[in-house]
Short mmCIF file of N, CA and C in Angstrom, two decimals:
data_model
loop_
_atom_site.label_atom_id
_atom_site.label_comp_id
_atom_site.label_asym_id
_atom_site.label_seq_id
_atom_site.Cartn_x
_atom_site.Cartn_y
_atom_site.Cartn_z
N MET A 1 86.68 101.71 100.13
CA MET A 1 88.13 102.09 100.52
C MET A 1 88.29 103.07 101.55
N ASN A 2 89.24 102.62 102.44
CA ASN A 2 89.59 103.56 103.84
C ASN A 2 90.70 104.28 103.63
N TYR A 3 90.52 105.50 103.88
CA TYR A 3 91.86 106.28 103.98
C TYR A 3 92.75 105.92 105.15
N SER A 4 94.15 105.73 105.21
CA SER A 4 94.75 105.38 106.17
C SER A 4 95.72 106.45 106.53
N GLY A 5 96.16 107.29 105.42
CA GLY A 5 97.19 108.31 105.84
C GLY A 5 97.87 108.86 104.53
N LEU A 6 98.16 109.99 104.70
CA LEU A 6 99.03 110.58 103.61
C LEU A 6 100.28 111.16 104.24
N ILE A 7 101.42 110.72 103.77
CA ILE A 7 102.73 111.08 104.57
C ILE A 7 103.49 111.90 103.57
N ARG A 8 104.02 113.04 104.11
CA ARG A 8 105.05 113.83 103.18
C ARG A 8 106.50 113.20 103.23
N ASN A 9 106.92 112.62 102.28
CA ASN A 9 108.08 112.05 102.18
C ASN A 9 109.46 113.00 102.59
N GLU A 10 109.92 113.14 103.65
CA GLU A 10 111.01 113.88 104.09
C GLU A 10 112.35 113.19 103.89
N ARG A 11 112.48 112.70 102.66
CA ARG A 11 113.89 112.02 102.39
C ARG A 11 114.06 110.73 102.93
N LYS A 12 112.88 110.04 103.22
CA LYS A 12 112.98 108.78 103.91
C LYS A 12 112.87 107.61 102.91
N VAL A 13 112.02 107.72 101.89
CA VAL A 13 111.86 106.78 100.91
C VAL A 13 112.34 107.18 99.56
N LYS A 14 113.34 106.34 99.03
CA LYS A 14 114.03 106.68 97.62
C LYS A 14 113.73 105.49 96.80
N ILE A 15 113.10 105.82 95.56
CA ILE A 15 112.95 104.83 94.55
C ILE A 15 114.11 105.15 93.47
N VAL A 16 114.48 103.66 93.15
CA VAL A 16 115.67 103.81 91.95
C VAL A 16 114.83 102.78 90.88
N GLU A 17 115.18 103.29 89.55
CA GLU A 17 114.68 102.70 88.65
C GLU A 17 115.05 101.29 88.39
N ILE A 18 114.10 100.29 87.86
CA ILE A 18 114.60 98.94 87.61
C ILE A 18 115.33 99.04 86.30
N ASP A 19 116.54 98.24 86.61
CA ASP A 19 117.61 98.16 85.28
C ASP A 19 118.06 99.76 85.01
N GLY A 20 118.06 100.38 85.87
CA GLY A 20 118.72 101.82 85.58
C GLY A 20 119.44 102.27 86.72
N THR A 21 119.86 103.60 86.84
CA THR A 21 120.73 103.99 87.78
C THR A 21 119.88 105.30 88.65
N ARG A 22 119.01 105.84 87.92
CA ARG A 22 118.36 107.14 88.41
C ARG A 22 117.57 106.73 89.52
N GLY A 23 117.42 107.60 90.58
CA GLY A 23 116.56 107.52 91.64
C GLY A 23 115.86 108.74 91.94
N PHE A 24 114.95 108.78 92.72
CA PHE A 24 114.21 109.98 93.21
C PHE A 24 113.40 109.44 94.44
N MET A 25 112.83 110.58 95.17
CA MET A 25 112.21 110.49 96.36
C MET A 25 110.67 111.06 96.10
N PRO A 26 109.80 110.20 95.98
CA PRO A 26 108.30 110.86 95.65
C PRO A 26 108.03 111.72 96.89
N ASP A 27 107.25 112.68 96.59
CA ASP A 27 106.98 113.84 97.54
C ASP A 27 105.89 113.26 98.64
N PHE A 28 105.07 112.33 98.15
CA PHE A 28 104.03 111.93 99.02
C PHE A 28 103.75 110.38 99.08
N LEU A 29 103.53 109.84 100.05
CA LEU A 29 103.10 108.36 100.18
C LEU A 29 101.66 108.43 100.80
N LEU A 30 100.65 107.93 99.92
CA LEU A 30 99.35 107.90 100.46
C LEU A 30 99.11 106.38 100.69
N TYR A 31 98.46 105.99 101.87
CA TYR A 31 98.05 104.70 102.24
C TYR A 31 96.61 104.60 102.36
N LEU A 32 95.86 103.59 101.50
CA LEU A 32 94.66 103.27 101.52
C LEU A 32 94.36 101.78 101.86
N GLN A 33 93.20 101.53 102.26
CA GLN A 33 92.99 99.97 102.55
C GLN A 33 91.41 99.78 102.37
N ASP A 34 91.38 98.54 101.63
CA ASP A 34 90.13 98.10 101.57
C ASP A 34 89.91 96.59 102.05
N GLU A 35 88.86 95.84 102.00
CA GLU A 35 88.70 94.66 102.60
C GLU A 35 89.76 93.54 102.28
N SER A 36 90.32 93.90 101.16
CA SER A 36 91.30 92.75 100.53
C SER A 36 93.01 93.05 100.69
N CYS A 37 93.06 94.52 100.61
CA CYS A 37 94.61 94.69 100.78
C CYS A 37 94.80 96.16 101.08
N THR A 38 96.23 96.54 101.40
CA THR A 38 96.63 97.80 101.48
C THR A 38 97.47 98.34 100.45
N TYR A 39 97.19 99.54 99.91
CA TYR A 39 97.77 100.21 98.85
C TYR A 39 98.76 101.10 99.34
N GLN A 40 99.83 101.24 98.71
CA GLN A 40 100.75 102.21 98.86
C GLN A 40 101.11 102.93 97.68
N ILE A 41 100.69 104.24 97.73
CA ILE A 41 100.69 104.91 96.48
C ILE A 41 101.57 106.10 96.56
N PHE A 42 102.46 106.06 95.58
CA PHE A 42 103.46 107.19 95.44
C PHE A 42 102.79 108.45 94.73
N LEU A 43 102.82 109.46 95.17
CA LEU A 43 102.36 110.73 94.68
C LEU A 43 103.38 111.69 94.26
N GLU A 44 103.38 112.41 93.18
CA GLU A 44 104.22 113.41 92.98
C GLU A 44 103.60 114.52 92.10
N PRO A 45 103.47 115.66 92.91
CA PRO A 45 103.19 116.84 92.12
C PRO A 45 103.99 117.46 91.37
N LYS A 46 103.84 117.96 90.05
CA LYS A 46 105.00 118.38 89.38
C LYS A 46 104.52 119.78 88.54
N GLY A 47 105.32 120.66 88.55
CA GLY A 47 105.09 121.88 87.99
C GLY A 47 105.26 121.58 86.34
N ASP A 48 104.82 122.55 85.58
CA ASP A 48 104.82 122.22 84.01
C ASP A 48 106.43 122.43 83.54
N HIS A 49 107.13 123.26 84.28
CA HIS A 49 108.47 123.44 83.86
C HIS A 49 109.40 122.23 84.03
N LEU A 50 108.94 121.27 84.82
CA LEU A 50 109.72 120.05 85.23
C LEU A 50 109.23 118.70 84.55
N ARG A 51 107.88 118.91 84.02
CA ARG A 51 107.18 117.81 83.32
C ARG A 51 107.99 116.83 82.52
N LEU A 52 108.69 117.47 81.39
CA LEU A 52 109.39 116.95 80.48
C LEU A 52 110.79 116.09 80.94
N GLN A 53 111.41 116.96 81.77
CA GLN A 53 112.95 116.28 82.21
C GLN A 53 112.49 115.21 83.23
N ASP A 54 111.29 115.21 83.81
CA ASP A 54 111.02 114.13 84.87
C ASP A 54 110.01 113.02 84.25
N LYS A 55 109.91 113.23 83.04
CA LYS A 55 108.85 112.21 82.42
C LYS A 55 109.19 110.68 82.65
N TRP A 56 110.49 110.41 82.67
CA TRP A 56 110.77 109.03 83.14
C TRP A 56 110.20 108.51 84.54
N LYS A 57 110.23 109.67 85.46
CA LYS A 57 109.71 109.23 86.69
C LYS A 57 108.12 108.76 86.71
N GLU A 58 107.42 109.60 85.91
CA GLU A 58 106.00 109.49 85.95
C GLU A 58 105.72 108.12 85.09
N ASP A 59 106.57 107.88 84.10
CA ASP A 59 106.45 106.46 83.32
C ASP A 59 106.82 105.27 84.38
N PHE A 60 107.82 105.60 85.12
CA PHE A 60 108.16 104.38 86.02
C PHE A 60 107.09 104.41 87.12
N LEU A 61 106.60 105.51 87.77
CA LEU A 61 105.48 105.25 88.71
C LEU A 61 104.27 104.65 87.95
N SER A 62 103.93 104.99 87.00
CA SER A 62 102.80 104.49 86.24
C SER A 62 102.71 102.90 85.87
N SER A 63 104.04 102.35 85.90
CA SER A 63 104.20 100.86 85.58
C SER A 63 104.28 100.26 86.66
N LEU A 64 104.25 100.78 88.03
CA LEU A 64 104.75 99.90 89.12
C LEU A 64 103.45 98.82 89.54
N GLY A 65 102.43 99.24 89.41
CA GLY A 65 101.14 98.23 89.65
C GLY A 65 101.03 97.22 88.48
N GLU A 66 101.80 97.33 87.51
CA GLU A 66 101.67 96.34 86.23
C GLU A 66 102.90 95.46 86.09
N ARG A 67 103.96 95.77 86.79
CA ARG A 67 105.35 95.08 86.58
C ARG A 67 105.54 93.70 87.42
N GLU A 68 105.79 92.90 86.73
CA GLU A 68 105.96 91.35 87.37
C GLU A 68 107.42 91.35 88.08
N ASP A 69 108.32 92.36 87.91
CA ASP A 69 109.93 92.31 88.32
C ASP A 69 109.78 93.07 89.54
N VAL A 70 108.68 93.40 90.07
CA VAL A 70 108.66 94.25 91.53
C VAL A 70 108.23 93.35 92.55
N GLU A 71 109.21 93.02 93.66
CA GLU A 71 108.89 92.30 94.61
C GLU A 71 108.37 93.20 95.89
N ILE A 72 107.50 92.85 96.48
CA ILE A 72 107.24 93.48 97.77
C ILE A 72 107.51 92.78 98.85
N LEU A 73 108.36 93.27 99.73
CA LEU A 73 108.98 92.53 100.83
C LEU A 73 108.20 93.16 101.99
N THR A 74 107.36 92.38 102.52
CA THR A 74 106.36 92.73 103.67
C THR A 74 106.03 91.66 104.53
N GLU A 75 105.60 91.95 105.48
CA GLU A 75 104.92 90.67 106.36
C GLU A 75 103.68 90.20 106.09
N ASN A 76 102.90 91.05 105.00
CA ASN A 76 101.73 90.83 104.60
C ASN A 76 101.67 90.65 103.20
N GLU A 77 101.03 89.63 102.52
CA GLU A 77 100.85 89.30 101.18
C GLU A 77 100.03 90.42 100.38
N GLU A 78 98.95 91.03 101.28
CA GLU A 78 98.10 91.67 100.71
C GLU A 78 98.35 93.45 100.62
N VAL A 79 99.70 93.73 100.21
CA VAL A 79 100.15 94.86 99.99
C VAL A 79 100.26 95.04 98.46
N ARG A 80 100.11 96.40 98.01
CA ARG A 80 100.24 96.61 96.50
C ARG A 80 100.79 98.15 96.45
N LEU A 81 101.78 98.04 95.55
CA LEU A 81 102.54 99.40 95.22
C LEU A 81 101.79 99.92 94.00
N LEU A 82 101.44 101.32 94.02
CA LEU A 82 100.93 101.84 92.74
C LEU A 82 101.46 103.21 92.76
N GLY A 83 101.82 103.54 91.60
CA GLY A 83 102.17 105.02 91.15
C GLY A 83 101.01 105.65 90.22
N ILE A 84 100.92 106.82 90.52
CA ILE A 84 99.94 107.58 89.84
C ILE A 84 100.59 108.50 88.93
N LYS A 85 99.94 109.00 87.94
CA LYS A 85 100.31 109.89 86.99
C LYS A 85 100.72 111.26 87.79
N PHE A 86 101.60 112.01 87.35
CA PHE A 86 101.91 113.45 88.06
C PHE A 86 100.66 114.34 88.46
N TYR A 87 100.65 114.87 89.43
CA TYR A 87 99.61 115.94 89.95
C TYR A 87 100.01 117.19 89.34
N SER A 88 99.23 117.93 88.71
CA SER A 88 99.77 119.16 87.98
C SER A 88 98.47 120.01 88.15
N GLU A 89 98.71 121.62 88.44
CA GLU A 89 97.41 122.49 88.39
C GLU A 89 96.97 122.64 87.06
N THR A 90 97.42 122.29 85.93
CA THR A 90 97.02 122.57 84.61
C THR A 90 95.67 121.66 84.65
N PRO A 91 94.51 122.28 84.27
CA PRO A 91 93.31 121.46 84.14
C PRO A 91 93.19 120.31 83.50
N GLU A 92 93.81 120.14 82.38
CA GLU A 92 93.95 119.03 81.66
C GLU A 92 94.63 118.03 82.19
N LEU A 93 95.78 118.23 82.80
CA LEU A 93 96.85 117.25 83.61
C LEU A 93 96.12 116.87 84.91
N LYS A 94 95.43 117.76 85.50
CA LYS A 94 94.62 117.51 86.84
C LYS A 94 93.70 116.43 86.42
N GLU A 95 92.95 116.52 85.37
CA GLU A 95 92.06 115.56 85.08
C GLU A 95 92.50 114.21 84.81
N ARG A 96 93.62 114.23 84.13
CA ARG A 96 94.40 112.99 83.93
C ARG A 96 94.94 112.31 85.02
N PHE A 97 95.31 113.24 86.07
CA PHE A 97 95.67 112.50 87.26
C PHE A 97 94.68 111.99 88.14
N ARG A 98 93.32 112.70 87.90
CA ARG A 98 92.08 112.19 88.59
C ARG A 98 91.77 110.87 88.09
N LYS A 99 91.64 110.81 86.80
CA LYS A 99 91.12 109.44 86.15
C LYS A 99 92.13 108.34 86.41
N ASP A 100 93.44 108.59 86.39
CA ASP A 100 94.35 107.56 86.79
C ASP A 100 94.23 107.03 88.32
N PHE A 101 94.04 108.21 89.15
CA PHE A 101 93.82 107.83 90.60
C PHE A 101 92.53 106.79 90.83
N ILE A 102 91.48 107.36 90.08
CA ILE A 102 90.24 106.40 90.30
C ILE A 102 90.44 105.10 89.64
N GLU A 103 90.97 105.04 88.58
CA GLU A 103 91.06 103.74 87.81
C GLU A 103 91.86 102.74 88.54
N LYS A 104 93.12 103.35 89.33
CA LYS A 104 93.85 102.41 89.86
C LYS A 104 93.61 102.00 91.42
N THR A 105 92.62 102.95 91.83
CA THR A 105 92.23 102.81 93.23
C THR A 105 91.00 102.22 93.43
N ILE A 106 89.92 103.12 93.08
CA ILE A 106 88.46 102.87 93.13
C ILE A 106 87.95 101.60 92.53
N LYS A 107 88.41 101.62 91.06
CA LYS A 107 87.86 100.63 90.25
C LYS A 107 88.71 99.19 90.28
N GLU A 108 89.69 99.19 90.98
CA GLU A 108 90.53 97.92 90.86
C GLU A 108 89.98 96.75 91.70
#
């Protein structure tokens, strides 16, 4: 897997939940590339004080790679959207983020 870039989302990319009305702008977009495709990964660091009220965002991001109702509009068929569990400084949650990241990128 090759690192392509990490971009701070400066209010350019907004995600709206499917079959819903809530939207948000993930803090970071990470681009990775391997021999078969390019991954666009939405990353969202989250303080513990916001985790419960923003759980719907984490659930939505985590489901992106598995949903059949998400269509990627691009010039290239080899693009995959991935959402990773929230990043947090809490050791247990940081480990959960790390495992989810590895499972969805390196082991895929």
